[in-house]
Amino acid sequence: RRVSLRNRRVPREDPARNELVSRSLESAQQCLFNQDYGTAFVHYLLVLNLAPVLKDFASESFRFTLFKWADELDSLGRIQDLFDCYEQALELFPTDEVIINSMGEHLFRMGFRDEAAGHFHKALKLKPDYPEAKENFYRVANWLVERWHFLMLNDRRRNHKYQQAIQKAVEGGCNTVLDIGTGTGILGMCAKKAGAAEVYACELSKTMYELACEVVTANGMNGRIKILHMKSLEMEVPKDIPKRVSLVVTETVDAGLFGEGIIESLIHAWNHLLLPPQNTQDPSRPPSQAGRVIPAGATVFGMAVQCLEIRRHHRLCVSEIGGLATAAAGELHSPVSCSSEDDSTEPYTTERLSRLPGGYTPLTEPFNALDIDFNNVQELEGLCSREVSRVRLPVTGEGLLDALAVWFQLHLDQQSSLSTGPKEDTCWEQAIYPLIVEISCRDAYLRLCSVAVARDGREFRLDDCLDPDKPRNNPGPSGNPNPSLNAEAELCSALACLGTEQSSGPRDYTMLECAEMALLNNQPYHDSFRRALAKLITNLKDARSVQGPSQGQGLEVMPLTDPPSDPMDPGPDPFYVLDVSEGFSVLSLMAASQGQVKAYSSVEKTQHQAVLRRLARANGVPEEALEFWLNQVEDEQAVLQRPSREKLWSAIILDCVETCGLVRQKLMEKATLARCLLEDGGQIFPERIVLYGMLVESDTLLLESAVQGQEPTLGFNIAPFINQFTVPVHVFLDLSTLQCRHLSDSVELFILDLMNTNANYTNRDVKVQASASGRVTAVPFWYQIHLNEEISLSTFNQDSHWKQAAVVLHQPLAVREGDWVRLAVTLQKSSISISASIEEEAGETGTVDSVKSPIR
Ligand code: 44T
């Protein structure tokens, strides 16, 4: 689309400039035509900077050029250049939602999730109905405002206890307050409301900081609380706050207590931001002249547990996967139980023990692991250099030791505390320290030989500590002469000191994500694939043997040996199988082990490829039967375009459901492409997926998705602000343990046919009958994955590595038993939305409005 500049209004004053603009625009268009995007982009930049009046006219070609050039830069690994281009583009078009969204996608692919999320949010604010940005935003909103914010703000008891403690402190004389990690500003507002003269708050997350500013203004405290967008560790007196404060309030604690850096923050606060502590010998100093912290301290508890659910996410539990012996895989670890060079990995995961599918068995009583006084800076400073100590734990139940569960009590002040324990009615999760070695607990004591907790590439070994019979050849520098003394406090200092231990040297292991580990342990999954692949190959062999001679192929089925080197004797043509699963997958190897198959794996990491090679060797799969796709193809776009025409794929394995319970992005596009690359009779695995769902009433899901009005948040107006980050789809749900009432049977919601992508629809109305009366708050959903006509897998299954997801309805829908509910299901791109209404039956009109109940 070329347009002559003569028709455009360009300032006439400067003919040379006009000439330059005109020439550059022509060059830009010519380069675009020649697909020389880099040069086209530079020309466009020049044109639009010199003649902004052309922006409207050229915006579409400019964007097109930018995206093409960015993709090129991306595949060349020129990341800095890529982002520079976006920056330049945004200088010209600062409110262009398409450019902003696209930059977000690049950021996301590079792993800058928060920044990506910020871009999607911005694009969506500019254009609320922009579907691409919406889908992207929903997928990442969780990073921007983590879901626990909703839970914590909905937790009346926690809010109330904090409020009381703050109010008491302020009334007792602490009148200058700093809220560290203010989130939405709630604790700072409590202090102000209690009458504190000066209140400061800091928050490191940009999104949360901006939210806090909005919230504080909406609550009429604008200018009365000074909010700083910074980490408390960077704060200085008098630069950021005029003088030291008498009270620090904070809830910067995660499930493992220390994960948000509270120890470091408090040490810094005591040294730089707080007045000196009240001296117990000389209590004469008035509270306004002494510093203190809420919470005043914490007690950490631990408990050894057996838990299959934890085990299968952290270590390989099977000796055979889909017919392949696993012994040769070597040591496989989850990122949690194994050491890592990456400092950002934590030594624990978190789980709500009470909601673990299959439950857990305590193997010991809870033990007191550590007491910390947040008002004692010497103690805080000493914590990290404390020596590792030992503990003896009487075993109370027999079982396999899978993990240590850890939780804590937060002592807000002398009177009041909050507990995050597994038996508590709390929104908190517990920290899970998976243990590396499988140990049985047969008699009265744990028998541990080599149990360890690893962190940051170092290992904390429990062996010496826990085996009472083992001779102590190396008591270590602490050399505690009396191990029975205060034994429990010792394990804990052990926990507290995780990471300060010396490294026990590099070890030979491969790291897999928890979900990848659970996938390997998922035997039904692999057996199903094995059977489906075997069936396909048998069918194809039969088909070939019928038409065989005409194709010049042998009738006999021979195992694949060396690649046909002699052109006169091509041997039987192998069947080509491509596995494009994300992450680690052994499906390609399973295919290769069928014989007469040449399998391509899209496993990327060299360590993972090495595991597959080891497994291949150990299972007698010839080396050339397994290839790694990405070693050969630089351009990701080309992945599905091999092999050459005459060697079309017999099977392409697509990974269609993410662990979180959502359909993979671009699944249908991939299926369309894959279908074009299949040989006659070839197959895409799976050929079809069917979505199922059901009606449920679940308050838990509501509490996790939005702040439920003003009442839970101490009367402060917070909900409308943080609820901008509500997403309608909940992911990573354990449907089997979700606290909910089922209000219907499960019902088929949607079918995705991967073998005939044109046959798919995007909207569907489904009628489902309520089996009980109640309020429908959500529609959890899962998938039946059909590999072929006979073999299918459910993503809602005990052994599954998949979690489920749920659409939370915009407004709960009241139903009576027997009512018919109409679900309008939409699958746009790969994101699902569902709305529900009562199906009006003939003669029953007029009752519909009366059964709809708005949210509180
Ligand atoms: N999650 C709990 C952890 N911050 C709570 O940016 C419990 C998880 C949880 N700001 C399920 C349930 C639950 N200086 O906004 C955050 C964070 C900010 C700081 C300034 C600092 N030194 C810090 C440190 C952190 O503080 C806020 C709260 S952190 C609380 C984490 C419901 N899963």
GROMACS .gro file of N, CA and C in nm, residues 423-486:
model
  192
  423LYS      N    1  -0.327  -2.755   6.124
  423LYS     CA    2  -0.456  -2.785   6.186
  423LYS      C    3  -0.539  -2.659   6.206
  424GLU      N    4  -0.475  -2.544   6.179
  424GLU     CA    5  -0.540  -2.416   6.203
  424GLU      C    6  -0.640  -2.384   6.092
  425ASP      N    7  -0.743  -2.310   6.125
  425ASP     CA    8  -0.832  -2.260   6.021
  425ASP      C    9  -0.769  -2.131   5.969
  426THR      N   10  -0.678  -2.146   5.876
  426THR     CA   11  -0.599  -2.031   5.832
  426THR      C   12  -0.581  -2.035   5.682
  427CYS      N   13  -0.553  -1.918   5.626
  427CYS     CA   14  -0.529  -1.913   5.482
  427CYS      C   15  -0.385  -1.953   5.451
  428TRP      N   16  -0.304  -1.973   5.557
  428TRP     CA   17  -0.162  -1.998   5.533
  428TRP      C   18  -0.133  -2.138   5.486
  429GLU      N   19  -0.028  -2.144   5.404
  429GLU     CA   20   0.026  -2.274   5.366
  429GLU      C   21   0.142  -2.308   5.459
  430GLN      N   22   0.189  -2.430   5.453
  430GLN     CA   23   0.307  -2.468   5.530
  430GLN      C   24   0.427  -2.483   5.436
  431ALA      N   25   0.545  -2.468   5.494
  431ALA     CA   26   0.667  -2.489   5.414
  431ALA      C   27   0.699  -2.638   5.415
  432ILE      N   28   0.738  -2.688   5.297
  432ILE     CA   29   0.768  -2.831   5.283
  432ILE      C   30   0.914  -2.845   5.243
  433TYR      N   31   0.991  -2.907   5.331
  433TYR     CA   32   1.131  -2.937   5.299
  433TYR      C   33   1.138  -3.083   5.259
  434PRO      N   34   1.143  -3.110   5.128
  434PRO     CA   35   1.147  -3.251   5.088
  434PRO      C   36   1.282  -3.310   5.127
  435LEU      N   37   1.281  -3.432   5.172
  435LEU     CA   38   1.406  -3.496   5.212
  435LEU      C   39   1.454  -3.585   5.098
  436ILE      N   40   1.585  -3.591   5.085
  436ILE     CA   41   1.640  -3.654   4.966
  436ILE      C   42   1.634  -3.806   4.971
  437VAL      N   43   1.664  -3.863   5.083
  437VAL     CA   44   1.677  -4.008   5.087
  437VAL      C   45   1.556  -4.072   5.154
  438GLU      N   46   1.515  -4.182   5.094
  438GLU     CA   47   1.400  -4.254   5.145
  438GLU      C   48   1.441  -4.331   5.270
  439ILE      N   49   1.370  -4.310   5.375
  439ILE     CA   50   1.407  -4.373   5.499
  439ILE      C   51   1.283  -4.435   5.561
  440SER      N   52   1.295  -4.553   5.613
  440SER     CA   53   1.178  -4.607   5.680
  440SER      C   54   1.191  -4.586   5.830
  441CYS      N   55   1.081  -4.569   5.894
  441CYS     CA   56   1.081  -4.549   6.038
  441CYS      C   57   1.018  -4.672   6.100
  442ARG      N   58   1.100  -4.763   6.139
  442ARG     CA   59   1.045  -4.892   6.181
  442ARG      C   60   1.023  -4.899   6.332
  443ASP      N   61   1.117  -4.848   6.407
  443ASP     CA   62   1.100  -4.859   6.552
  443ASP      C   63   1.084  -4.723   6.616
  444ALA      N   64   1.130  -4.713   6.734
  444ALA     CA   65   1.100  -4.593   6.810
  444ALA      C   66   1.172  -4.467   6.760
  445TYR      N   67   1.272  -4.486   6.679
  445TYR     CA   68   1.346  -4.370   6.632
  445TYR      C   69   1.351  -4.364   6.482
  446LEU      N   70   1.364  -4.246   6.432
  446LEU     CA   71   1.393  -4.231   6.290
  446LEU      C   72   1.528  -4.295   6.265
  447ARG      N   73   1.538  -4.377   6.161
  447ARG     CA   74   1.667  -4.435   6.123
  447ARG      C   75   1.711  -4.366   5.996
  448LEU      N   76   1.797  -4.274   6.009
  448LEU     CA   77   1.837  -4.196   5.893
  448LEU      C   78   1.985  -4.214   5.867
  449CYS      N   79   2.018  -4.250   5.744
  449CYS     CA   80   2.160  -4.262   5.712
  449CYS      C   81   2.210  -4.138   5.641
  450SER      N   82   2.135  -4.095   5.545
  450SER     CA   83   2.188  -3.986   5.464
  450SER      C   84   2.075  -3.896   5.418
  451VAL      N   85   2.008  -3.845   5.514
  451VAL     CA   86   1.899  -3.755   5.480
  451VAL      C   87   1.954  -3.613   5.481
  452ALA      N   88   1.911  -3.538   5.385
  452ALA     CA   89   1.964  -3.404   5.375
  452ALA      C   90   1.860  -3.307   5.325
  453VAL      N   91   1.877  -3.186   5.363
  453VAL     CA   92   1.797  -3.079   5.305
  453VAL      C   93   1.896  -2.991   5.231
  454ALA      N   94   1.863  -2.960   5.109
  454ALA     CA   95   1.961  -2.887   5.029
  454ALA      C   96   1.913  -2.746   5.001
  455ARG      N   97   2.009  -2.659   4.992
  455ARG     CA   98   1.976  -2.522   4.954
  455ARG      C   99   2.095  -2.457   4.887
  456ASP      N  100   2.065  -2.389   4.780
  456ASP     CA  101   2.166  -2.309   4.712
  456ASP      C  102   2.294  -2.387   4.686
  457GLY      N  103   2.281  -2.507   4.639
  457GLY     CA  104   2.400  -2.582   4.604
  457GLY      C  105   2.469  -2.645   4.722
  458ARG      N  106   2.417  -2.620   4.842
  458ARG     CA  107   2.480  -2.680   4.959
  458ARG      C  108   2.381  -2.772   5.025
  459GLU      N  109   2.433  -2.860   5.102
  459GLU     CA  110   2.348  -2.959   5.160
  459GLU      C  111   2.356  -2.958   5.310
  460PHE      N  112   2.243  -2.963   5.373
  460PHE     CA  113   2.242  -2.977   5.517
  460PHE      C  114   2.206  -3.120   5.546
  461ARG      N  115   2.300  -3.195   5.599
  461ARG     CA  116   2.276  -3.338   5.620
  461ARG      C  117   2.224  -3.362   5.760
  462LEU      N  118   2.123  -3.446   5.768
  462LEU     CA  119   2.063  -3.474   5.898
  462LEU      C  120   2.118  -3.601   5.961
  463ASP      N  121   2.206  -3.670   5.887
  463ASP     CA  122   2.243  -3.806   5.930
  463ASP      C  123   2.297  -3.811   6.072
  464ASP      N  124   2.401  -3.735   6.098
  464ASP     CA  125   2.461  -3.740   6.231
  464ASP      C  126   2.363  -3.697   6.338
  465CYS      N  127   2.279  -3.604   6.301
  465CYS     CA  128   2.192  -3.546   6.401
  465CYS      C  129   2.086  -3.643   6.449
  466LEU      N  130   2.039  -3.726   6.357
  466LEU     CA  131   1.916  -3.795   6.390
  466LEU      C  132   1.932  -3.942   6.427
  467ASP      N  133   2.045  -4.001   6.398
  467ASP     CA  134   2.059  -4.142   6.428
  467ASP      C  135   2.130  -4.160   6.562
  468PRO      N  136   2.057  -4.200   6.662
  468PRO     CA  137   2.116  -4.208   6.795
  468PRO      C  138   2.223  -4.317   6.805
  469ASP      N  139   2.219  -4.416   6.714
  469ASP     CA  140   2.315  -4.525   6.724
  469ASP      C  141   2.442  -4.499   6.647
  470LYS      N  142   2.436  -4.402   6.560
  470LYS     CA  143   2.551  -4.382   6.474
  470LYS      C  144   2.664  -4.315   6.552
  471PRO      N  145   2.784  -4.374   6.544
  471PRO     CA  146   2.894  -4.312   6.615
  471PRO      C  147   2.923  -4.174   6.557
  472ARG      N  148   2.955  -4.082   6.642
  472ARG     CA  149   2.978  -3.945   6.594
  472ARG      C  150   3.125  -3.926   6.563
  473ASN      N  151   3.163  -3.957   6.441
  473ASN     CA  152   3.304  -3.941   6.409
  473ASN      C  153   3.338  -3.795   6.383
  474ASN      N  154   3.235  -3.719   6.348
  474ASN     CA  155   3.264  -3.578   6.321
  474ASN      C  156   3.161  -3.489   6.389
  475PRO      N  157   3.190  -3.459   6.512
  475PRO     CA  158   3.091  -3.379   6.585
  475PRO      C  159   3.081  -3.236   6.533
  476GLY      N  160   3.170  -3.198   6.446
  476GLY     CA  161   3.162  -3.063   6.390
  476GLY      C  162   3.215  -2.960   6.487
  477PRO      N  163   3.222  -2.838   6.443
  477PRO     CA  164   3.283  -2.735   6.527
  477PRO      C  165   3.203  -2.708   6.654
  478SER      N  166   3.073  -2.737   6.650
  478SER     CA  167   2.993  -2.709   6.769
  478SER      C  168   3.026  -2.809   6.879
  479GLY      N  169   3.040  -2.937   6.838
  479GLY     CA  170   3.077  -3.042   6.930
  479GLY      C  171   3.002  -3.039   7.062
  480ASN      N  172   2.875  -3.019   7.052
  480ASN     CA  173   2.792  -3.011   7.172
  480ASN      C  174   2.811  -3.134   7.259
  481PRO      N  175   2.865  -3.118   7.380
  481PRO     CA  176   2.894  -3.234   7.463
  481PRO      C  177   2.767  -3.299   7.516
  482ASN      N  178   2.660  -3.229   7.518
  482ASN     CA  179   2.539  -3.285   7.575
  482ASN      C  180   2.424  -3.273   7.476
  483PRO      N  181   2.414  -3.371   7.385
  483PRO     CA  182   2.318  -3.356   7.276
  483PRO      C  183   2.173  -3.357   7.322
  484SER      N  184   2.146  -3.404   7.440
  484SER     CA  185   2.006  -3.409   7.481
  484SER      C  186   1.957  -3.273   7.529
  485LEU      N  187   2.053  -3.184   7.548
  485LEU     CA  188   2.016  -3.051   7.598
  485LEU      C  189   1.943  -2.971   7.490
  486ASN      N  190   1.825  -2.932   7.519
  486ASN     CA  191   1.753  -2.845   7.427
  486ASN      C  192   1.759  -2.895   7.284
   0.00000   0.00000   0.00000
